[in-house]
Coordinates of C-alpha atoms in Angstrom, one line a residue:
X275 CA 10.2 7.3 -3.5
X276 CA 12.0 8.7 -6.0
X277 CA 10.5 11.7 -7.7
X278 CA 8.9 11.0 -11.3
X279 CA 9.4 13.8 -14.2
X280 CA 5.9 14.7 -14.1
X281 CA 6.5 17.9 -16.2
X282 CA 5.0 20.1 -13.6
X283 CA 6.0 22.7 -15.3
X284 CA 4.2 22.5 -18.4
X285 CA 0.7 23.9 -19.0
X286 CA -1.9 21.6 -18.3
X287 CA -5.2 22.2 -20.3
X288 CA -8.8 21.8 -19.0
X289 CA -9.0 18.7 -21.1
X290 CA -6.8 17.0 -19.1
X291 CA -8.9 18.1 -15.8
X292 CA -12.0 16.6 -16.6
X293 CA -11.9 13.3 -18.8
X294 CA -15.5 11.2 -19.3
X295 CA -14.6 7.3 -18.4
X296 CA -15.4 4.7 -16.5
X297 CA -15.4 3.9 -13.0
X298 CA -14.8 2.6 -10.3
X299 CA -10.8 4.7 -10.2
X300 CA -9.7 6.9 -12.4
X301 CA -5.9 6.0 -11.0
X302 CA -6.9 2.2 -10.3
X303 CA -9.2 1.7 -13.4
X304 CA -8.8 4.2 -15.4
X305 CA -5.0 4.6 -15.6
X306 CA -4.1 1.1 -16.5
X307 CA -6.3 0.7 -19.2
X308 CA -4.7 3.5 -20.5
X309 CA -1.1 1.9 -19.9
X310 CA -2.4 -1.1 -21.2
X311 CA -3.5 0.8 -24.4
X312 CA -0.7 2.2 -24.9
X313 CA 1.7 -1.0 -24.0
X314 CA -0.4 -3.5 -26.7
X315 CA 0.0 -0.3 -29.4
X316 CA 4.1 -0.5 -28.9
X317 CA 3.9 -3.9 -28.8
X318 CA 2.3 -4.8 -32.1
X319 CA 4.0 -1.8 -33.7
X320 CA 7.0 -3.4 -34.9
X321 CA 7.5 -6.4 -37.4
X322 CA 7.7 -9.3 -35.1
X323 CA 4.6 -11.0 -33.8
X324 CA 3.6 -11.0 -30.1
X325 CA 2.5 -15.0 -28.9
X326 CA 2.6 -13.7 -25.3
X327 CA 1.8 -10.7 -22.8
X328 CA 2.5 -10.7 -19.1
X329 CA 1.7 -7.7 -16.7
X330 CA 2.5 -7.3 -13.1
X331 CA 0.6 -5.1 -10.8
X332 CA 2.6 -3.3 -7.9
X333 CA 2.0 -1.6 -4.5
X334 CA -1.7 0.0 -4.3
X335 CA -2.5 -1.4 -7.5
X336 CA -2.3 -4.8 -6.3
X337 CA -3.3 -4.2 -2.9
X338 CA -7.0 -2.8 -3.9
X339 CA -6.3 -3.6 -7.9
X340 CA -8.9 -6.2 -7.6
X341 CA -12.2 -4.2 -5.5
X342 CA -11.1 -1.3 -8.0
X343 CA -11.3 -3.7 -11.2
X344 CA -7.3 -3.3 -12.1
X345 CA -7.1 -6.6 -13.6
X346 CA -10.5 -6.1 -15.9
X347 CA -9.5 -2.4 -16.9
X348 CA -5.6 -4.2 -17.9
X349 CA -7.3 -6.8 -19.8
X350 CA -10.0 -4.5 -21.5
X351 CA -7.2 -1.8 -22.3
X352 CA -4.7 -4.8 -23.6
X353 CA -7.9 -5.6 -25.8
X354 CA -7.6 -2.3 -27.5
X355 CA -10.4 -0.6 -25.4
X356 CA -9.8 2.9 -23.7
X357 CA -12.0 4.2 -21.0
X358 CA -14.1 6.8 -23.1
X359 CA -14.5 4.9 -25.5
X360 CA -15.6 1.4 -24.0
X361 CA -19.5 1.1 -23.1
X362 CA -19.0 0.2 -19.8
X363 CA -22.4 -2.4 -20.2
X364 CA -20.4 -4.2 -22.5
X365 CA -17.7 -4.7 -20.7
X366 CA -18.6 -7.8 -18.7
X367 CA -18.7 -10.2 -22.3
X368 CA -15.4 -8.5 -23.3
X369 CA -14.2 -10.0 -20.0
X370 CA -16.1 -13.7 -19.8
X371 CA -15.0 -13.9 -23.4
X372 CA -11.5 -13.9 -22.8
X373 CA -11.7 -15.7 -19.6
X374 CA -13.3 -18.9 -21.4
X375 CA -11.4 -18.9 -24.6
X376 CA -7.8 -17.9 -22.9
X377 CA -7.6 -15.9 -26.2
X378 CA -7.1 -11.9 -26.3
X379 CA -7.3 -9.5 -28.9
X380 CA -3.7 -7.7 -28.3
X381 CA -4.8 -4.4 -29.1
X382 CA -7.8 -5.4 -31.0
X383 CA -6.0 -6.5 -34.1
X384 CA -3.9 -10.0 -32.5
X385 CA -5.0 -12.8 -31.0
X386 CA -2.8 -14.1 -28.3
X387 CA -2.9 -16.7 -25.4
X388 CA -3.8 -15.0 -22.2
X389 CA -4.9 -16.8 -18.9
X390 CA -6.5 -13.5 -16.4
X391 CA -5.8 -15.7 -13.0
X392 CA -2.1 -16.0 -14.7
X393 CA -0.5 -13.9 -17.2
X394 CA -2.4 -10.3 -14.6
X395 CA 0.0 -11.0 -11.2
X396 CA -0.6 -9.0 -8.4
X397 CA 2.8 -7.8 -6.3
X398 CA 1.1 -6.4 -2.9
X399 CA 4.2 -6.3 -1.1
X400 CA 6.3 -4.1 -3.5
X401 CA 6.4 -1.0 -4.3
X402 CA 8.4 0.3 -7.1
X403 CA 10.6 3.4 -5.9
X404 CA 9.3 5.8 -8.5
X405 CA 5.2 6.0 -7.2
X406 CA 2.8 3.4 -5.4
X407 CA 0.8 2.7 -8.3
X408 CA 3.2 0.6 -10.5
X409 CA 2.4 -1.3 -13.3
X410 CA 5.1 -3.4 -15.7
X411 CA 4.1 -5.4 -18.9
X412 CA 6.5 -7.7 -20.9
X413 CA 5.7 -9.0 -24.3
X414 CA 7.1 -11.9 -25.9
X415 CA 7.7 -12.3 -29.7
X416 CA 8.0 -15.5 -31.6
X417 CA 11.5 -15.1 -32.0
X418 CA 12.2 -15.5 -28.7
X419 CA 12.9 -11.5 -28.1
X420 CA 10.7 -9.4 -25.5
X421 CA 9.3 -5.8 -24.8
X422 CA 9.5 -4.7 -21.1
X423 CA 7.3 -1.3 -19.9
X424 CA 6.6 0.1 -16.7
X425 CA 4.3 2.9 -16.3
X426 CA 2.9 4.4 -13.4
X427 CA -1.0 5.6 -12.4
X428 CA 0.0 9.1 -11.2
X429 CA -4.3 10.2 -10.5
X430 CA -7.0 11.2 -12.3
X431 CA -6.4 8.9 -15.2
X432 CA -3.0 10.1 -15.8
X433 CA -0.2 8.1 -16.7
X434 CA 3.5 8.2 -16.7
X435 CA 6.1 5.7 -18.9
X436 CA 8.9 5.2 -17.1
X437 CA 12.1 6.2 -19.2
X438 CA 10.1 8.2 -21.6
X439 CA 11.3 11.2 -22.8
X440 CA 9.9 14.3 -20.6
X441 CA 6.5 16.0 -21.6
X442 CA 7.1 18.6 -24.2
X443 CA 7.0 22.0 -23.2
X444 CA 6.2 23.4 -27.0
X445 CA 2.3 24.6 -25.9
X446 CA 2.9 28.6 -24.7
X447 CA -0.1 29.6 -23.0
X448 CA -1.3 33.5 -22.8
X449 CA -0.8 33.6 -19.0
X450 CA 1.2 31.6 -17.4
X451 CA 0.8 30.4 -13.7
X452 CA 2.4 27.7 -10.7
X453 CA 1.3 29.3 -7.9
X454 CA -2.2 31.0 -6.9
X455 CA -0.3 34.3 -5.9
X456 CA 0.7 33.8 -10.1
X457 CA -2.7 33.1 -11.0
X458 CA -4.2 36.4 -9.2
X459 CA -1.3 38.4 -10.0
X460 CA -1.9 37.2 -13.4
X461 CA -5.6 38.6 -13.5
X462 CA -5.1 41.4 -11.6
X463 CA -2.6 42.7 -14.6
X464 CA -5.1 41.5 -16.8
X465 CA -8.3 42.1 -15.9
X466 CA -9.4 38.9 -16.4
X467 CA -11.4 36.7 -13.8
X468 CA -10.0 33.2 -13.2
X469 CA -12.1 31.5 -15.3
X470 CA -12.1 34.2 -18.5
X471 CA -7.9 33.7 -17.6
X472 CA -8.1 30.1 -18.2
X473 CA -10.4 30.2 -20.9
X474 CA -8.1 32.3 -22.3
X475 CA -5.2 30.0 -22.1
X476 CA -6.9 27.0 -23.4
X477 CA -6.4 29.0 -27.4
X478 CA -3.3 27.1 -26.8
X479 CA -4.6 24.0 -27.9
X480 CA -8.1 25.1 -29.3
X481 CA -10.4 28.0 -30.2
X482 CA -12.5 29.5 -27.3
X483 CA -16.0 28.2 -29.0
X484 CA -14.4 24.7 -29.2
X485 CA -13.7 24.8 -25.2
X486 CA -16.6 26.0 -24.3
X487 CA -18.2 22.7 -26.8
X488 CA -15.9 20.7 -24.4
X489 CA -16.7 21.9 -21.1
X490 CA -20.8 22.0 -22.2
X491 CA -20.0 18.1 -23.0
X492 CA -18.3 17.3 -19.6
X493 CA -21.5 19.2 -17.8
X494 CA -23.7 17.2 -19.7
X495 CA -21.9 14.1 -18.9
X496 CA -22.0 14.8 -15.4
X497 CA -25.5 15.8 -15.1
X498 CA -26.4 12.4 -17.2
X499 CA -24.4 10.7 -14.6
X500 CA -26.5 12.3 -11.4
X501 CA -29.9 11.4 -13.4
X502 CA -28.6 7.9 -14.5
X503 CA -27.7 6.8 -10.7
X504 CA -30.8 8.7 -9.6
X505 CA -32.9 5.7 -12.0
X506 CA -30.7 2.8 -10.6
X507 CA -31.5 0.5 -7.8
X508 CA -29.9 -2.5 -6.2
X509 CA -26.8 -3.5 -4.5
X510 CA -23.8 -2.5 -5.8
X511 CA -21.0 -5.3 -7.1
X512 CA -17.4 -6.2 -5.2
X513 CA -19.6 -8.0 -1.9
X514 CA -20.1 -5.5 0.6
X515 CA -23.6 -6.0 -0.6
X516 CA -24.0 -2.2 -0.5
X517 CA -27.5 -1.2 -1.8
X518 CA -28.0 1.6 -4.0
X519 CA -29.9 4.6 -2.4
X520 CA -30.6 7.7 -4.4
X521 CA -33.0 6.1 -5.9
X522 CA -35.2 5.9 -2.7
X523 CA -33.5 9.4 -1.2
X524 CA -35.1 11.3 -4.6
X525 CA -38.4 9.3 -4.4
X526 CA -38.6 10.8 -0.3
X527 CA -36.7 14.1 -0.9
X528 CA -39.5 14.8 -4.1
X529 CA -42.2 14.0 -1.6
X530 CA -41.5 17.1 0.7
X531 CA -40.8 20.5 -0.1
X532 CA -37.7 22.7 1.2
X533 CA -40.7 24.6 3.1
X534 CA -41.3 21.6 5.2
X535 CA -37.4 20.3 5.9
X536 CA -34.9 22.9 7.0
X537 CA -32.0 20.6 5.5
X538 CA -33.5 20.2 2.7
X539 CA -30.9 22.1 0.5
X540 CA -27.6 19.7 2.1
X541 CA -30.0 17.1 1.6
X542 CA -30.8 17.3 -2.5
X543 CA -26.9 18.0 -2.5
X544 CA -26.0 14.7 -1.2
X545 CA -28.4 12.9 -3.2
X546 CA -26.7 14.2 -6.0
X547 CA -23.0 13.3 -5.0
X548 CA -24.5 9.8 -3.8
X549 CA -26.0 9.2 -7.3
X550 CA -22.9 9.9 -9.3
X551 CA -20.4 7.8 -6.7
X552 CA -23.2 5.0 -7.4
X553 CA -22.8 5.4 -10.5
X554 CA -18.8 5.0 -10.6
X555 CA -19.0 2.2 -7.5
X556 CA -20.8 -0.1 -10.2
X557 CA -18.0 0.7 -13.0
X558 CA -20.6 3.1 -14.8
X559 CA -19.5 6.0 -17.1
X560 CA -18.8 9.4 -14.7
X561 CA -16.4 12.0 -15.2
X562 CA -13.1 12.3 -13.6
X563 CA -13.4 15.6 -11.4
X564 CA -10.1 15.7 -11.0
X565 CA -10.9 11.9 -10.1
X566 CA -13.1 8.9 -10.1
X567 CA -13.2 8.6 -6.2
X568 CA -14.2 12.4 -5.9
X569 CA -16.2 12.5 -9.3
X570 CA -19.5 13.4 -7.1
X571 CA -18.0 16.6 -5.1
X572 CA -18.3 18.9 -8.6
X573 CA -21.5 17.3 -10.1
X574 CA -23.3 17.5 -7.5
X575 CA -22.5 21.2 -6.4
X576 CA -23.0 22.7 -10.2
X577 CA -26.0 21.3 -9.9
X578 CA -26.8 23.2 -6.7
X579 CA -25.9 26.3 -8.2
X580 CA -27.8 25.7 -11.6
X581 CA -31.2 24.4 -9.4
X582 CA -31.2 26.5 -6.6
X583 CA -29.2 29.7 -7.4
X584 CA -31.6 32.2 -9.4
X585 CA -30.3 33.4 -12.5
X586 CA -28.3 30.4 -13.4
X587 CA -27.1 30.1 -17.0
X588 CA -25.1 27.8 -19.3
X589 CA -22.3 30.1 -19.6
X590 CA -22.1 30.1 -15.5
X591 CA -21.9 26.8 -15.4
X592 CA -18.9 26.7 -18.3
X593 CA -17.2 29.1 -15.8
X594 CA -17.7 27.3 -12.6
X595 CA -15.9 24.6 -14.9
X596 CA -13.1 27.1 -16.0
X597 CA -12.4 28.2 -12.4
X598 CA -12.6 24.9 -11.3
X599 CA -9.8 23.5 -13.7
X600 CA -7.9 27.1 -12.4
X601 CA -7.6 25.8 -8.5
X602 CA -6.9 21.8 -9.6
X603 CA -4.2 22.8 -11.9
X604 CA -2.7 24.1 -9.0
X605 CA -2.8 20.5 -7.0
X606 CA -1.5 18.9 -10.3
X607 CA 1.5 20.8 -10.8
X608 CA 2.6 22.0 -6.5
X609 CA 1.4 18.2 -5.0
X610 CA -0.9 15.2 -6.3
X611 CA -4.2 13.8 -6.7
X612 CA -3.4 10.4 -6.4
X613 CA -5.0 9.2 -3.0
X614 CA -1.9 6.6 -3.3
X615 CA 0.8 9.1 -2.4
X616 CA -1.7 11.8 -0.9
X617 CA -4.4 10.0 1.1
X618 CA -8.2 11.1 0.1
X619 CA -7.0 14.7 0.9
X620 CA -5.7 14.7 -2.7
X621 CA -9.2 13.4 -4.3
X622 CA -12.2 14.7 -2.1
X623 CA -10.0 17.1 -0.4
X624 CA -9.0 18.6 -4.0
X625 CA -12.4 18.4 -5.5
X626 CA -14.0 20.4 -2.2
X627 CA -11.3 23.0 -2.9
X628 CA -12.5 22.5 -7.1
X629 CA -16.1 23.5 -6.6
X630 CA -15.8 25.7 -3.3
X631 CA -13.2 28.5 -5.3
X632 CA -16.0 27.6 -9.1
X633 CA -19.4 28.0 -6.9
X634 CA -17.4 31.5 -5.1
X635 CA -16.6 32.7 -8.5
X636 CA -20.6 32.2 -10.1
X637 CA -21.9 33.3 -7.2
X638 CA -20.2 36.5 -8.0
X639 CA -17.0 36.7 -5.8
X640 CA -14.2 38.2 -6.5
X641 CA -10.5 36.4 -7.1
X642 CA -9.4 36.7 -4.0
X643 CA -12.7 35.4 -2.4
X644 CA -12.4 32.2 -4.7
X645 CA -8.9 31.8 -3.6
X646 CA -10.2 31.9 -0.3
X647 CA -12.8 29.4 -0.7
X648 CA -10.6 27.2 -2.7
X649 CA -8.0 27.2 0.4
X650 CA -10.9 26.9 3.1
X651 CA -12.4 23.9 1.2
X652 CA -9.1 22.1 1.7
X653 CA -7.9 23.5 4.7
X654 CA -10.8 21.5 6.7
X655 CA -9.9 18.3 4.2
X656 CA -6.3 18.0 5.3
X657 CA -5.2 15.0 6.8
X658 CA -8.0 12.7 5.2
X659 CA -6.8 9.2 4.5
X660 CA -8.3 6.7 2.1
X661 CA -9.3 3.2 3.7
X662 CA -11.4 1.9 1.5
X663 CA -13.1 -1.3 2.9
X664 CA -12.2 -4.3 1.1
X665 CA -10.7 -1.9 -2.0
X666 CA -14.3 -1.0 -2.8
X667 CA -14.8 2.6 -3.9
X668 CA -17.5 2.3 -1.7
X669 CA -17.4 2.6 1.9
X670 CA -16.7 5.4 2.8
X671 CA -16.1 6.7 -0.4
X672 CA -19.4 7.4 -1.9
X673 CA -20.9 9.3 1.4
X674 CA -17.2 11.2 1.6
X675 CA -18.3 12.8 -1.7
X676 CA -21.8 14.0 0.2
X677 CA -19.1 15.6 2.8
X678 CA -17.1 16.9 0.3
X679 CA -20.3 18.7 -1.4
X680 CA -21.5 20.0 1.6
X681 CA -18.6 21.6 2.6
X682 CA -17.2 23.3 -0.8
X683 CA -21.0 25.3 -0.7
X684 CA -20.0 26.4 3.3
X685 CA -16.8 27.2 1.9
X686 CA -17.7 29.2 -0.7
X687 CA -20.0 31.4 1.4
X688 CA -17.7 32.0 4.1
X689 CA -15.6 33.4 1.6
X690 CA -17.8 35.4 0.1
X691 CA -18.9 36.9 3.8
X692 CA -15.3 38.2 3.6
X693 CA -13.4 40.4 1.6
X694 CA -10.7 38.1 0.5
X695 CA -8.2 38.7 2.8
X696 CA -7.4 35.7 4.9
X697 CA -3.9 34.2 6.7
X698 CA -3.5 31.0 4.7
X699 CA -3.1 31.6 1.2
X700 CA -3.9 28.4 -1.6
X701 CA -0.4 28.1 -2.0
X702 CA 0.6 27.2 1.9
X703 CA -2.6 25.0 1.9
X704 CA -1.2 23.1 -1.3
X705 CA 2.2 22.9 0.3
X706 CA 0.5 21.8 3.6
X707 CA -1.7 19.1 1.7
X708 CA 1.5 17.5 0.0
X709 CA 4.1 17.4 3.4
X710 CA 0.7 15.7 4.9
X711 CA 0.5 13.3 2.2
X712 CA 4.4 12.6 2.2
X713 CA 4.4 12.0 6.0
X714 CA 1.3 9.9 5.9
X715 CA 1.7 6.3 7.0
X716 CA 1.2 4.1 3.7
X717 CA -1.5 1.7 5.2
X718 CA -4.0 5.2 4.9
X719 CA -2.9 5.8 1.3
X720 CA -5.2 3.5 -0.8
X721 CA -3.5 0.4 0.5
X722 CA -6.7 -0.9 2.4
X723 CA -3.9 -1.9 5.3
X724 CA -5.3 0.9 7.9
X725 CA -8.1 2.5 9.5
X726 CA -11.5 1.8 8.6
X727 CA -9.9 -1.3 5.7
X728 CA -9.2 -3.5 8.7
X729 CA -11.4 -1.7 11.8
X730 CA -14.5 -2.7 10.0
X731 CA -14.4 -6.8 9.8
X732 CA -17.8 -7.3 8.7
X733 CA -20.6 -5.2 7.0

């Protein structure tokens, strides 16, 4: 592959950690609908007038594009719709509509001829050189001329226009970090916990009672999202005729006290995770945490900690949030959280390492012990592939987020049964994570070519 400019060494804010969308992939789903966006924008900004638009999926887009709803996310985003914006219950009629007229909206202003089945072209067996998850769209004017873009999905909704100029580097944050051994030297000379440190940084882009608005809106959104899939029953869409089961888990769990059920604790905890990976299987509104495929893992432990943990407070879940964007800031700028170049190390895996190092740090840890946790909730995720049956963000995606859960709470108390010290820093985990995802065989990389994808004929 050859390397995108990714500007990993720019700051990255918290906004751009945790982003309220759609499901069922925030790199698969989410990500095109915002190239698509952002393609129909340039293509009606000039004076000449579109009669035509064309886009070609590539690589793992097209390979699972269709169990991850690529083609509808394209259409809707070509219509003008981005992901936190669009009600996702409308979304269906957005689609039929265009489907039985052969007319779209080009960025809700144009109508166009469009045909889904033949101007959305799926390309499994390429792969552009620049990143798995390619995406090109051409436009074509009256005149005759065109406009050609490719962008690229990079994970956790994030995209990347090929050719465009490099990300700016004009925001200055307080405290700078790349590294973890940055990040605690950085709050060792300041005093300041993770979380206060990257509280503090975010005054580069707004005031500290505006961040704290923002991350009190991405816990209510998550929360809504475990309560929403909690109310849903029935079988999820795509074919595996998966039924929906928190529904029955919290009717049974609610029946029997913790007194009476030793695992009852692990067991509210994966209901939780279940209801919001429910929630983004049937293309529901989650948030991404750092992505869609992982968007259970963080829920579903703040919620542990603001049920079960006495003395929780709003303020300790906006730092759980804080600390949390701290450690997958890190994975952003040293490796990736696109399962299509890192396997479902780089989504679960990240978002284990997420909440183990925020639930370490509101459970009154200290910076080292978070750092710990956050590198022992990964260390025990490396290797993990993603083999999505059928392309579903399904099987085994939803109970994977359970796992992931599970074992950022272990995670963080093993740390915190220690004093910080430990022989694998964050950094060498991080390192670790991104040779294992480089050496990784491409069928286990979101391809749906390996492992449990083609072991599991029938369900």
């Amino acid at each position: 592959m050859v390397p995108l400019d990714r500007g990993a060494t720019r700051p990255i804010s918290v906004a751009e950690l945790f982003t309220i969308g759609v499901g069922p992939s925030s790199s698969h789903t989410v990500g095109p609908m915002r190239a698509a966006h952002d393609f129909a924008e340039r293509a009606i900004a000039g004076e000449r007038a579109p009669r035509h638009v064309r886009c070609a999926l590539y690589g793992s887009l097209a390979l699972t594009g269709r169990g991850h709803a690529t083609d509808t996310a394209t259409l809707l985003g070509l219509a003008g719709w981005l992901p936190e914006r669009l009600d996702p219950d409308a979304a269906p009629s957005i689609v039929a509509s265009v489907r039985e007229s052969k007319r779209l909206p080009l960025a809700g202003t144009r109508a166009i001829d469009f045909d889904i089945d033949a101007d959305i072209v799926f390309h499994p067996r390429t792969f552009l050189p620049q990143h798995p998850n390619g995406i090109r769209f051409t436009a074509t004017y009256e005149d005759g001329a065109t406009l050609e873009e490719t962008y690229f999905s990079i994970g956790g909704g994030a995209i990347l226009r090929f050719g465009a100029p490099p990300a700016t580097h004009n925001v200055a944050v307080a405290h700078s970090f790349s590294s973890s051994a940055e990040l605690l030297a950085r709050c060792e000379e300041t005093g300041l916990s993770i979380g206060a440190l990257v509280r503090a940084n975010e005054e580069a882009w707004r005031s500290p009672a505006e961040s704290d608005t923002f991350l009190d809106s991405v816990r209510d959104a998550m929360s809504a999202c475990i309560d929403r899939g909690i109310a849903q029953e029935g079988v999820l869409p795509g074919g595996l005729r998966v039924r929906r089961r928190a529904r029955a888990l919290h009717e049974s769990l609610s029946r029997c006290g913790p007194e009476h059920r030793p695992a009852a604790v692990f067991e509210w905890v994966s209901l939780w995770a279940i209801a919001v990976n429910e929630e983004n299987a049937a293309g529901g509104r989650v948030v991404t945490a750092p992505t869609n495929g992982a968007a259970g893992v963080l829920p579903a432990v703040l919620r542990y900690y603001e049920v079960l943990v006495p003395g929780a407070t709003r303020a300790g879940a906006r730092h759980f949030l804080y600390t949390a964007a701290a450690i997958g800031m890190l994975y952003k700028k040293r490796a990736s959280i696109s399962a299509a170049e890192m396997g479902c190390q780089g989504e679960v895996g990240v978002a284990c390492s997420m909440a183990a190092g925020a639930l370490a740090a509101v459970l009154g840890g200290t910076d080292r012990q978070v750092e710990n946790a956050a590198e022992i909730g990964m260390e025990h995720n490396l290797g993990l592939t993603c083999d999505p049956i059928e392309g579903l963000v399904q099987i085994p995606c939803i109970e994977r987020n359970t796992m992931g859960a599970v074992k950022a709470i272990n995670a963080a108390y093993l740390a915190l049964r220690g004093d910080g010290s430990h022989v694998v820093s964050l950094d060498a985990v991080i390192e670790t994570m991104r040779q294992t995802g480089e050496d990784m065989r491409s069928q286990y990389k979101e391809t749906s070519l390996g492992g449990l994808a083609v072991n599991v004929v029938e369900c």
